[in-house]
Coordinates of C-alpha atoms and ligand atoms in Angstrom, one line a residue:
M1 CA 5.7 -39.1 5.5
G2 CA 3.4 -36.3 4.4
T3 CA 4.0 -33.6 1.7
P4 CA 6.5 -30.9 2.5
L5 CA 3.5 -28.6 3.3
E6 CA 2.0 -31.1 5.7
E7 CA 5.3 -31.6 7.4
W8 CA 5.9 -27.9 7.8
V9 CA 2.4 -27.4 9.3
E10 CA 3.0 -30.3 11.7
E11 CA 6.4 -28.9 12.7
Q12 CA 4.8 -25.4 13.4
A13 CA 2.0 -27.1 15.4
R14 CA 4.6 -28.9 17.5
L15 CA 6.1 -25.5 18.3
T16 CA 2.9 -23.5 18.8
Q17 CA 0.7 -26.3 20.3
P18 CA -2.8 -25.3 19.1
E19 CA -5.8 -27.1 20.4
R20 CA -7.0 -27.9 16.9
I21 CA -5.9 -27.4 13.3
Y22 CA -8.3 -26.1 10.7
W23 CA -7.4 -26.3 7.0
C24 CA -9.3 -23.5 5.2
D25 CA -10.8 -24.3 1.7
G26 CA -11.8 -20.8 0.8
S27 CA -15.5 -21.9 0.2
E28 CA -18.5 -19.7 0.8
E29 CA -19.8 -22.0 3.4
E30 CA -16.6 -21.7 5.3
A31 CA -16.8 -17.9 5.1
H32 CA -20.0 -18.1 7.1
R33 CA -18.6 -20.6 9.5
L34 CA -15.6 -18.4 10.3
I35 CA -17.8 -15.3 10.8
E36 CA -19.9 -17.4 13.2
I37 CA -16.8 -18.4 15.1
G38 CA -15.8 -14.7 15.4
L39 CA -19.3 -13.8 16.5
K40 CA -19.8 -16.5 19.1
E41 CA -16.6 -18.4 20.1
E42 CA -13.4 -16.6 19.6
K43 CA -12.7 -13.6 21.9
L44 CA -10.2 -10.7 21.8
C45 CA -9.7 -8.5 24.9
G46 CA -12.7 -10.3 26.5
R47 CA -15.2 -9.7 23.8
P48 CA -16.2 -11.5 20.6
V49 CA -13.9 -10.9 17.6
F50 CA -16.8 -9.6 15.4
H51 CA -19.9 -7.5 16.0
E52 CA -22.6 -7.9 13.4
L53 CA -23.5 -4.5 11.9
N54 CA -26.9 -3.4 10.5
Q55 CA -27.3 -6.0 7.8
K56 CA -29.9 -4.0 5.9
L57 CA -27.7 -1.0 5.4
W58 CA -24.3 -2.7 5.4
P59 CA -25.0 -6.3 4.1
N60 CA -22.6 -9.0 5.3
S61 CA -20.6 -6.4 7.4
Y62 CA -18.9 -6.8 10.7
L63 CA -17.0 -4.6 13.1
H64 CA -13.8 -5.7 14.7
R65 CA -12.0 -3.9 17.6
S66 CA -8.4 -4.5 18.0
H67 CA -6.2 -4.5 21.1
P68 CA -5.7 -0.8 21.9
T69 CA -1.9 -1.0 21.3
D70 CA -2.4 -2.7 17.9
V71 CA -3.7 -0.2 15.5
A72 CA -1.1 0.4 12.8
R73 CA 2.1 -1.0 11.3
T74 CA 5.0 -1.1 13.6
E75 CA 8.0 -0.3 11.5
H76 CA 10.4 -0.3 14.5
L77 CA 9.4 -3.9 15.2
T78 CA 9.7 -5.0 11.6
F79 CA 13.0 -6.7 10.6
V80 CA 14.5 -8.0 7.4
C81 CA 16.8 -10.9 8.3
H82 CA 19.3 -11.3 5.5
P83 CA 22.5 -13.2 6.4
D84 CA 24.4 -9.8 6.5
R85 CA 23.4 -6.3 7.6
E86 CA 24.5 -4.7 4.3
T87 CA 22.1 -6.6 2.2
A88 CA 19.2 -5.2 4.4
G89 CA 20.7 -1.8 4.0
P90 CA 20.6 1.3 6.2
T91 CA 16.8 1.8 5.9
N92 CA 15.8 -1.6 7.3
N93 CA 16.0 -3.0 10.8
W94 CA 18.2 -6.1 10.6
M95 CA 18.8 -9.0 12.9
D96 CA 21.1 -12.0 12.3
P97 CA 18.7 -14.8 11.0
K98 CA 19.9 -17.3 13.7
E99 CA 19.5 -14.9 16.5
A100 CA 16.1 -13.8 15.1
K101 CA 14.8 -17.4 14.9
E102 CA 16.0 -18.1 18.5
L103 CA 14.1 -15.0 19.7
L104 CA 11.0 -15.9 17.7
T105 CA 11.1 -19.6 18.7
N106 CA 11.0 -18.6 22.4
L107 CA 8.1 -16.2 21.9
T108 CA 6.2 -18.7 19.7
K109 CA 6.6 -21.8 21.9
G110 CA 3.1 -22.9 23.0
C111 CA 1.6 -19.5 21.8
M112 CA -1.5 -21.2 20.3
K113 CA -2.4 -23.3 23.4
G114 CA -6.1 -23.5 23.7
R115 CA -6.5 -21.8 20.3
T116 CA -7.2 -22.9 16.7
M117 CA -4.5 -22.9 14.1
Y118 CA -6.0 -21.9 10.8
V119 CA -4.0 -23.1 7.8
L120 CA -4.6 -20.7 4.9
P121 CA -3.4 -21.8 1.5
Y122 CA -3.6 -18.9 -0.9
M123 CA -2.4 -17.5 -4.2
M124 CA -1.0 -14.0 -4.7
G125 CA -2.0 -13.3 -8.3
H126 CA -4.4 -15.2 -10.5
P127 CA -3.7 -18.9 -10.5
N128 CA -3.3 -18.9 -14.3
S129 CA -0.8 -16.1 -14.2
P130 CA 2.9 -16.9 -14.8
Y131 CA 3.6 -14.2 -12.1
A132 CA 1.4 -15.7 -9.4
R133 CA 2.8 -17.3 -6.3
A134 CA 1.5 -20.0 -4.0
C135 CA 1.6 -19.3 -0.2
V136 CA 0.5 -20.7 3.1
Q137 CA -0.1 -18.7 6.2
L138 CA -0.7 -20.2 9.6
T139 CA -2.6 -18.0 12.1
D140 CA -4.4 -18.3 15.4
S141 CA -6.8 -15.3 14.6
V142 CA -10.1 -15.8 13.0
Y143 CA -10.1 -12.1 12.1
V144 CA -6.9 -12.7 10.1
A145 CA -8.3 -15.8 8.5
V146 CA -11.5 -14.0 7.3
S147 CA -9.4 -11.0 6.1
M148 CA -7.0 -13.2 4.2
R149 CA -10.0 -14.8 2.5
I150 CA -11.0 -11.3 1.3
M151 CA -7.6 -10.2 0.3
T152 CA -6.3 -13.3 -1.5
R153 CA -7.4 -16.2 -3.7
M154 CA -7.7 -18.8 -1.0
G155 CA -8.2 -22.5 -1.2
K156 CA -7.9 -25.5 -3.5
Q157 CA -6.1 -23.9 -6.3
A158 CA -3.2 -22.9 -4.0
L159 CA -3.0 -26.5 -2.6
E160 CA -3.0 -28.0 -6.1
R161 CA -0.3 -25.6 -7.2
I162 CA 1.9 -26.6 -4.2
G163 CA 1.2 -30.3 -4.4
N164 CA 4.2 -32.2 -3.3
S165 CA 6.6 -29.3 -3.8
E166 CA 8.7 -27.3 -1.4
D167 CA 8.0 -24.2 -3.4
F168 CA 5.6 -22.1 -1.4
V169 CA 5.9 -18.9 0.6
R170 CA 5.6 -19.7 4.3
G171 CA 4.0 -17.4 6.8
L172 CA 3.7 -18.2 10.5
H173 CA 1.5 -15.8 12.4
S174 CA 0.3 -15.6 16.0
I175 CA -1.3 -12.8 17.9
G176 CA 0.7 -14.1 20.9
D177 CA -0.3 -12.1 24.0
L178 CA -0.6 -8.8 22.0
D179 CA 2.1 -7.3 24.2
P180 CA 4.0 -4.7 22.1
N181 CA 7.2 -5.7 23.9
R182 CA 6.8 -9.2 22.5
R183 CA 5.8 -8.1 19.0
F184 CA 8.0 -8.8 15.9
I185 CA 7.4 -8.9 12.2
M186 CA 10.4 -10.8 10.8
H187 CA 11.3 -11.6 7.2
F188 CA 13.7 -14.3 6.1
P189 CA 13.9 -13.5 2.3
D190 CA 16.3 -16.4 1.5
E191 CA 13.8 -18.9 2.9
N192 CA 10.6 -17.2 1.6
L193 CA 9.5 -17.1 5.2
V194 CA 7.6 -14.5 7.2
W195 CA 7.2 -14.9 11.0
S196 CA 5.0 -12.5 12.8
I197 CA 4.0 -12.5 16.4
G198 CA 2.1 -10.2 18.8
S199 CA 0.0 -8.2 16.3
G200 CA -3.3 -8.8 14.5
Y201 CA -3.1 -5.5 12.5
G202 CA -3.4 -5.9 8.7
G203 CA 0.0 -4.7 7.7
N204 CA 1.7 -6.9 10.4
A205 CA -0.6 -9.9 10.2
L206 CA -2.0 -10.4 6.7
L207 CA 1.3 -11.9 5.6
G208 CA 0.5 -12.0 1.9
K209 CA 0.3 -8.2 1.8
K210 CA 3.2 -6.0 2.8
C211 CA 5.4 -8.9 4.2
F212 CA 5.3 -11.2 1.2
S213 CA 4.0 -9.1 -1.8
L214 CA 6.3 -6.2 -1.1
R215 CA 9.3 -7.1 1.2
I216 CA 10.0 -10.7 0.1
A217 CA 8.7 -10.2 -3.4
S218 CA 10.9 -7.1 -4.0
W219 CA 13.9 -9.3 -3.1
L220 CA 12.6 -12.0 -5.5
G221 CA 12.1 -9.4 -8.2
Y222 CA 15.6 -8.1 -7.7
H223 CA 17.0 -11.5 -8.5
Q224 CA 14.5 -12.4 -11.2
G225 CA 14.3 -9.1 -13.1
W226 CA 10.9 -7.7 -12.0
L227 CA 9.5 -5.1 -9.6
A228 CA 7.2 -5.4 -6.6
E229 CA 5.9 -2.0 -5.8
H230 CA 3.6 0.0 -3.5
M231 CA 1.4 1.1 -6.4
I232 CA -2.2 1.4 -7.5
I233 CA -3.0 0.2 -11.0
I234 CA -5.7 2.0 -13.0
G235 CA -6.9 2.2 -16.6
I236 CA -8.0 5.6 -17.9
E237 CA -10.6 5.3 -20.7
A238 CA -10.6 8.4 -23.0
P239 CA -13.7 9.6 -24.9
E240 CA -12.4 7.7 -28.0
G241 CA -12.7 4.5 -26.0
D242 CA -9.0 3.6 -25.7
I243 CA -7.6 2.8 -22.2
T244 CA -4.2 4.0 -20.9
Y245 CA -2.9 2.0 -17.9
I246 CA -1.0 3.8 -15.2
A247 CA 0.7 2.6 -12.0
A248 CA 1.1 5.1 -9.2
A249 CA 3.1 4.9 -5.9
F250 CA 2.1 7.0 -2.9
P251 CA 3.0 6.5 0.8
S252 CA 0.4 4.9 3.0
A253 CA -2.7 6.9 3.7
C254 CA -2.1 9.5 0.9
G255 CA -5.2 8.8 -1.1
K256 CA -4.2 5.8 -3.2
T257 CA -7.6 4.1 -2.7
N258 CA -9.5 7.3 -3.7
L259 CA -7.4 7.7 -6.8
A260 CA -7.8 4.1 -7.8
M261 CA -11.6 4.5 -7.8
L262 CA -11.9 8.0 -8.9
E263 CA -15.2 9.1 -10.5
S264 CA -14.3 11.4 -13.4
P265 CA -15.8 14.8 -13.5
L266 CA -14.7 15.1 -17.2
T267 CA -17.2 13.9 -19.7
G268 CA -16.1 10.8 -21.6
Y269 CA -13.3 9.9 -19.2
K270 CA -13.6 6.9 -16.9
V271 CA -11.2 5.3 -14.4
W272 CA -11.1 1.5 -14.3
T273 CA -9.8 0.0 -11.0
L274 CA -7.2 -2.8 -11.0
G275 CA -5.6 -2.3 -7.6
D276 CA -5.1 0.2 -4.8
D277 CA -1.9 -0.9 -3.0
I278 CA 0.4 -3.4 -4.7
A279 CA 1.6 -3.9 -8.2
W280 CA 4.0 -6.6 -9.5
L281 CA 5.6 -5.3 -12.7
N282 CA 7.2 -7.6 -15.3
I283 CA 8.6 -6.9 -18.7
G284 CA 6.5 -8.7 -21.3
H285 CA 7.6 -10.4 -24.5
D286 CA 6.9 -7.1 -26.4
G287 CA 9.3 -5.2 -24.1
R288 CA 6.5 -3.3 -22.3
L289 CA 6.0 -3.2 -18.6
Y290 CA 3.0 -5.3 -17.5
A291 CA 1.3 -4.9 -14.1
I292 CA -0.8 -7.4 -12.0
N293 CA -2.3 -6.7 -8.6
P294 CA -1.6 -9.8 -6.6
E295 CA -4.4 -9.0 -4.1
T296 CA -8.2 -9.4 -4.4
G297 CA -9.3 -6.9 -1.8
F298 CA -9.0 -3.4 -0.4
F299 CA -7.6 -2.8 3.1
G300 CA -8.4 0.9 3.1
V301 CA -8.3 3.8 5.5
A302 CA -11.9 4.6 6.6
P303 CA -11.7 8.3 7.8
G304 CA -12.4 10.6 5.0
T305 CA -14.2 8.0 2.9
S306 CA -17.7 9.2 1.9
E307 CA -20.2 9.6 -0.9
K308 CA -18.4 12.8 -1.8
T309 CA -14.8 11.7 -1.7
N310 CA -15.2 8.2 -2.9
P311 CA -18.7 7.2 -4.0
N312 CA -17.4 4.0 -5.7
M313 CA -15.9 2.8 -2.4
M314 CA -19.2 3.5 -0.6
R315 CA -20.9 1.3 -3.3
T316 CA -18.2 -1.4 -2.8
L317 CA -18.6 -1.4 0.9
K318 CA -22.4 -1.8 0.7
A319 CA -22.5 -4.3 -2.2
G320 CA -23.0 -7.3 0.1
T321 CA -21.9 -10.4 -1.7
F322 CA -20.8 -13.7 -0.1
Y323 CA -17.5 -12.0 0.8
P324 CA -17.9 -10.4 4.2
T325 CA -16.8 -6.8 4.7
L326 CA -14.9 -6.0 7.9
F327 CA -14.5 -2.7 9.6
T328 CA -11.7 -2.4 12.1
N329 CA -11.6 0.3 14.8
T330 CA -14.3 2.5 13.4
A331 CA -16.8 4.0 15.8
L332 CA -20.3 2.5 16.1
N333 CA -23.5 4.5 15.8
V334 CA -25.5 3.0 18.7
E335 CA -28.9 4.0 17.3
T336 CA -28.5 2.5 13.8
N337 CA -25.8 -0.1 14.5
E338 CA -23.7 1.3 11.6
P339 CA -20.0 1.9 11.4
W340 CA -19.0 5.6 11.6
W341 CA -15.8 7.6 11.0
D342 CA -14.9 11.3 10.5
G343 CA -16.1 12.5 7.1
L344 CA -18.7 9.8 6.6
T345 CA -21.6 12.1 7.4
E346 CA -21.8 15.8 7.7
T347 CA -23.2 15.7 11.2
V348 CA -21.8 13.5 13.9
P349 CA -24.3 10.9 15.1
S350 CA -25.7 11.7 18.6
R351 CA -24.8 8.4 20.2
L352 CA -21.5 6.8 19.3
L353 CA -19.2 4.2 20.8
D354 CA -15.6 5.0 20.1
W355 CA -13.2 2.5 18.4
Q356 CA -12.6 0.8 21.8
G357 CA -16.3 0.4 22.5
R358 CA -16.6 3.3 25.0
P359 CA -19.5 5.8 25.0
W360 CA -18.1 8.8 23.2
D361 CA -18.9 12.5 23.1
L362 CA -17.3 15.6 21.7
S363 CA -15.6 16.5 24.9
F364 CA -13.5 13.3 24.7
G365 CA -10.6 15.1 22.9
E366 CA -9.9 12.1 20.8
K367 CA -11.6 11.0 17.6
A368 CA -14.4 8.4 17.9
A369 CA -13.0 6.3 15.1
H370 CA -9.3 5.6 15.2
P371 CA -7.5 7.8 12.6
N372 CA -6.1 4.5 11.1
S373 CA -9.4 2.7 11.2
R374 CA -9.9 0.4 8.2
F375 CA -12.2 -1.5 6.0
T376 CA -11.4 -4.9 4.4
V377 CA -13.5 -5.5 1.4
S378 CA -13.4 -7.7 -1.8
I379 CA -12.3 -6.0 -5.0
Y380 CA -14.9 -8.0 -6.8
Q381 CA -17.6 -5.8 -5.3
C382 CA -16.0 -2.7 -6.9
P383 CA -18.3 -1.2 -9.5
T384 CA -15.4 0.2 -11.5
L385 CA -13.4 -3.1 -11.5
S386 CA -11.6 -3.4 -14.8
P387 CA -12.6 -6.3 -17.0
E388 CA -8.8 -6.9 -17.2
F389 CA -8.4 -7.5 -13.5
D390 CA -8.2 -11.3 -13.8
N391 CA -6.1 -11.2 -17.0
P392 CA -3.2 -13.5 -16.1
K393 CA -0.8 -11.4 -18.2
G394 CA -1.7 -8.1 -16.5
V395 CA -2.0 -4.7 -18.2
P396 CA 0.6 -2.8 -20.1
I397 CA 1.7 0.3 -18.2
S398 CA 2.2 3.6 -20.1
A399 CA 3.0 5.9 -17.2
I400 CA 4.3 5.6 -13.7
I401 CA 3.4 8.2 -11.2
F402 CA 5.1 8.9 -7.9
G403 CA 3.2 11.1 -5.5
A404 CA 3.6 12.4 -2.0
R405 CA 2.0 14.6 0.7
R406 CA 4.0 17.8 0.5
S407 CA 2.5 21.0 1.9
A408 CA 5.3 23.1 0.3
T409 CA 8.0 23.0 -2.3
V410 CA 6.7 20.4 -4.8
P411 CA 4.6 21.3 -7.9
L412 CA 1.2 19.8 -8.6
V413 CA 2.5 17.7 -11.4
Y414 CA 5.7 17.3 -13.4
E415 CA 7.2 14.9 -15.8
S416 CA 10.7 13.5 -15.7
F417 CA 13.1 14.2 -18.6
N418 CA 13.7 10.4 -19.1
W419 CA 13.7 7.1 -17.1
Q420 CA 17.0 7.8 -15.2
H421 CA 15.7 11.2 -14.1
G422 CA 12.4 9.5 -13.2
V423 CA 14.2 7.0 -11.0
F424 CA 16.0 9.9 -9.3
I425 CA 12.6 11.6 -8.7
G426 CA 11.3 8.4 -7.1
A427 CA 14.5 7.7 -5.1
S428 CA 14.6 11.2 -3.7
M429 CA 10.9 11.6 -2.8
A430 CA 9.7 12.5 0.7
S431 CA 6.3 12.7 2.3
E432 CA 4.7 13.9 5.5
T433 CA 4.0 10.9 7.7
T434 CA 0.4 9.6 8.3
P435 CA -1.3 7.4 11.0
A436 CA -0.8 4.2 8.9
A437 CA 2.3 3.4 11.0
V438 CA 3.1 4.0 14.7
H439 CA 5.2 7.2 14.6
Q440 CA 4.8 10.9 14.9
V441 CA 2.3 12.1 12.2
G442 CA 3.1 15.0 9.8
V443 CA 6.9 14.8 9.8
L444 CA 8.6 15.0 6.5
R445 CA 10.6 11.8 5.7
R446 CA 12.4 10.5 2.6
D447 CA 10.3 7.6 1.3
P448 CA 11.8 6.5 -2.0
M449 CA 9.1 5.1 -4.4
A450 CA 6.8 5.0 -1.3
M451 CA 8.8 1.8 -0.5
L452 CA 10.8 2.9 2.6
P453 CA 8.9 0.6 4.9
F454 CA 8.5 -2.2 2.3
C455 CA 11.7 -2.7 0.4
G456 CA 13.1 -6.0 1.5
Y457 CA 16.8 -5.2 0.7
N458 CA 19.3 -2.5 0.4
M459 CA 17.6 0.5 -1.3
A460 CA 20.8 1.4 -3.1
D461 CA 20.6 -2.0 -4.9
Y462 CA 16.9 -1.4 -5.4
F463 CA 17.6 1.9 -7.2
R464 CA 20.2 0.2 -9.4
H465 CA 17.6 -2.5 -10.2
W466 CA 15.1 0.3 -11.2
L467 CA 17.8 1.8 -13.5
E468 CA 18.5 -1.6 -15.0
M469 CA 14.8 -2.3 -15.6
G470 CA 14.6 0.9 -17.7
R471 CA 17.6 -0.2 -19.8
R472 CA 15.8 -3.5 -20.6
M473 CA 12.7 -1.7 -22.0
P474 CA 13.0 -0.2 -25.5
N475 CA 10.0 2.1 -24.6
P476 CA 9.8 2.4 -20.9
P477 CA 6.7 4.1 -19.3
K478 CA 7.0 7.9 -18.8
I479 CA 7.5 8.9 -15.2
F480 CA 5.6 11.7 -13.5
F481 CA 5.4 13.2 -10.0
V482 CA 2.2 14.6 -8.4
N483 CA 1.5 16.5 -5.2
W484 CA -2.2 17.1 -4.4
F485 CA -1.3 18.6 -1.0
R486 CA 0.5 21.9 -1.6
K487 CA -0.8 24.7 0.7
D488 CA -0.7 28.5 0.6
E489 CA 0.7 30.8 3.2
S490 CA -2.5 30.5 5.3
G491 CA -2.4 26.7 5.3
E492 CA -5.2 26.2 2.8
F493 CA -4.9 23.5 0.1
L494 CA -4.1 25.1 -3.3
W495 CA -5.6 22.2 -5.2
L496 CA -9.1 20.7 -4.9
G497 CA -7.9 17.1 -4.9
F498 CA -10.1 14.0 -5.0
S499 CA -12.1 13.5 -8.2
E500 CA -10.6 16.8 -9.6
N501 CA -7.3 14.9 -9.8
M502 CA -8.7 13.5 -13.0
R503 CA -7.7 16.8 -14.7
V504 CA -4.0 16.0 -13.9
L505 CA -4.5 12.4 -15.0
K506 CA -5.9 13.7 -18.3
W507 CA -2.8 15.8 -18.9
I508 CA -0.6 12.7 -18.1
V509 CA -2.5 10.6 -20.6
E510 CA -2.2 13.3 -23.2
R511 CA 1.5 13.5 -22.6
V512 CA 1.8 9.7 -23.1
K513 CA -0.1 10.0 -26.3
G514 CA 2.0 12.9 -27.5
K515 CA -1.0 15.1 -27.8
V516 CA 0.2 18.1 -25.7
G517 CA 3.4 19.9 -25.2
S518 CA 5.1 20.9 -21.9
R519 CA 7.2 23.6 -20.3
E520 CA 10.6 22.9 -18.8
I521 CA 11.3 24.1 -15.3
P522 CA 14.4 23.0 -13.2
V523 CA 12.6 20.0 -11.7
G524 CA 11.1 18.6 -14.9
F525 CA 8.4 19.2 -17.5
V526 CA 5.2 20.9 -16.4
P527 CA 1.9 21.6 -18.3
H528 CA 1.3 24.8 -20.2
L529 CA -1.5 26.1 -18.1
E530 CA -3.9 26.2 -21.1
D531 CA -3.4 22.4 -21.5
L532 CA -4.8 21.6 -18.1
D533 CA -8.6 21.0 -18.5
L534 CA -10.0 23.2 -15.7
E535 CA -13.4 23.7 -17.2
G536 CA -16.2 24.2 -14.6
L537 CA -13.7 24.9 -11.8
K538 CA -13.4 28.2 -10.0
I539 CA -9.7 28.4 -9.1
P540 CA -8.8 31.5 -7.1
N541 CA -6.4 33.9 -8.9
G542 CA -2.8 33.1 -8.4
H543 CA -3.4 29.5 -7.2
L544 CA -2.2 27.8 -10.4
E545 CA 1.0 29.8 -10.4
K546 CA 1.6 28.9 -6.8
L547 CA 0.9 25.2 -7.6
F548 CA 3.8 25.2 -10.1
A549 CA 6.1 27.7 -8.4
V550 CA 9.7 26.6 -7.8
N551 CA 11.2 28.4 -4.8
Y552 CA 15.0 28.4 -4.8
D553 CA 15.4 28.4 -1.0
E554 CA 12.9 25.6 -0.5
W555 CA 14.7 23.5 -3.1
Q556 CA 18.1 24.2 -1.4
T557 CA 16.7 22.7 1.8
E558 CA 15.3 19.8 -0.3
L559 CA 18.7 19.2 -2.0
E560 CA 20.4 19.2 1.4
D561 CA 18.0 16.6 2.8
I562 CA 18.3 14.4 -0.3
R563 CA 22.1 14.6 -0.1
K564 CA 22.0 13.4 3.5
F565 CA 19.6 10.6 2.6
F566 CA 21.7 9.4 -0.3
E567 CA 25.0 9.6 1.6
Q568 CA 23.9 6.9 4.0
F569 CA 24.2 4.4 1.2
G570 CA 27.9 5.2 0.6
D571 CA 29.5 3.9 -2.5
R572 CA 26.6 1.5 -3.1
L573 CA 24.4 4.3 -4.3
P574 CA 24.4 4.2 -8.2
T575 CA 26.4 7.1 -9.6
E576 CA 23.5 7.9 -12.0
L577 CA 21.6 9.2 -9.0
W578 CA 24.4 11.6 -8.0
Q579 CA 24.6 12.7 -11.6
E580 CA 20.9 13.6 -11.5
Y581 CA 21.3 15.3 -8.2
H582 CA 24.1 17.6 -9.5
A583 CA 22.2 18.2 -12.7
L584 CA 19.2 19.4 -10.6
K585 CA 21.4 21.5 -8.5
K586 CA 22.8 23.2 -11.6
R587 CA 19.4 23.8 -13.1
L588 CA 18.2 25.4 -9.9
E589 CA 21.3 27.7 -9.8
R590 CA 20.6 28.7 -13.4
L591 CA 17.1 29.6 -12.3
V592 CA 18.4 32.1 -9.7
R593 CA 20.9 33.6 -12.1
C594 CA 18.2 34.1 -14.7
S595 CA 15.9 35.8 -12.2
M596 CA 18.6 38.2 -11.0
Ligands
LIG1 C1 -1.4 -0.1 3.9 C2 -0.3 0.7 4.3 O1 -2.2 -0.6 4.8 O2 0.4 1.1 3.3 O3 -1.7 -0.3 2.7 O4 0.0 0.9 5.5
LIG2 MN1 -0.1 0.5 1.4

């Protein structure tokens, strides 16, 4: 008899029938070996899994091209298999667990024939952290194995932690035959099990990320009194030297990574990076909210990343340590053997291969790099990494920011009146969709707390849990909303965005410290314009007013959409959210009466 882990691995091997089983130890030597396998042995769509990039300019970097149908998260193929549909709620795909397992067992039988099964033991969170979890993923993709080694703490420590116990999160992954009709990402929250077949894409295949650290972990957090959130974590150092920690939730591909690594244009201010995607939030002994980032890497969107928009990411990508850096579905500059994507350089290189490896020119009608092309890189290469990153306790959060991509309606920044109102703001938020998932891009959809695709249970219960968390904290973080993306009548952005967002962060920090006042408008508190530090900026006349304008008709449409969204939860939706909804409606009506 082996350990429960060994037995589980054997059982999965009997089902999937790999040619060999390889237990990863997370060592540096192994990292080289896996890259070699991807360069020379393992193939995808008939070509090696990795292509070695220009090692002088991009040390230890490799390009990976995926199957052309496998380029983003597939929300329509993602299921949360609770015993009953209501627990999954109206915003999740649900399948009866027994039925789901039958379906998956059929798809999985013999799927690793002729392949290697990599056994990846890893920790989400620092091994010394009381909040960390031990996990094991099985996969037949060397790309996934290398990526998981970047994104998690892999190896011995996880195995030691698991020992003889049953207490580990299980992930079974196979790329199968990459047929989108046989692709499923299934979660079994009551068994701490994720089962994913038919995709090698990060969000579908790196099971420690969205699948465990958000969907399953949000369910654990619901029962155990903590939160698993789609949030960056940053520390903002003020000229006096003190650091304010902030967690911020934005939907996928809305600039989280850029914000997490922002280089401040304001003298004396510095942003420290702790995470760009996931935060686990626990209430500490002192009643404050503490955040850890369970990951150790960035899986970021490449297009738009450049020396101008995110110089710290460019430094991270080129740092070249013993962690490899992977580029997925970017274009390739044939002359220099470098990765390329829109925005990286001012001029388009003259000879490019597109993301599928085809010679590309401007007449193609499609971008050379896929709009959701990505990099996977270790957070330890980040020059702005906070010294607190490995602190097992995490960092105390003073402000939570929700943000979205809204070309109209929503002000640049506003603060909630209190925690309950902040939960309403998060629960009712909407954003224009991006290429991070397979769906129509640019469509407005409700995406509460940026967790719509990631909440592993009924969102009505999730909102109640948020309200409850606030009640348990004597001094909860202040809650803000930001929108960098508002446009004017001609479709031009009203705000500069990128590093200039520091000016908004500065106001938020000063609000937290009680240093500046605010002005009340129907949706919340906004800055007195003179409190926004705009020194050195040339903002066209009227833009600031437009950035903070509240348009009654636009908000009527907004309210109507929120009502429809909330109604699908029926009686399960906490009454507090309806109270906030009606209070907002009243405040808006008062606004029209006053202006008449
Ligand atoms: C991601 C996403 O990859 O949110 O982080 O899709
Ligand atoms: Mn994300």
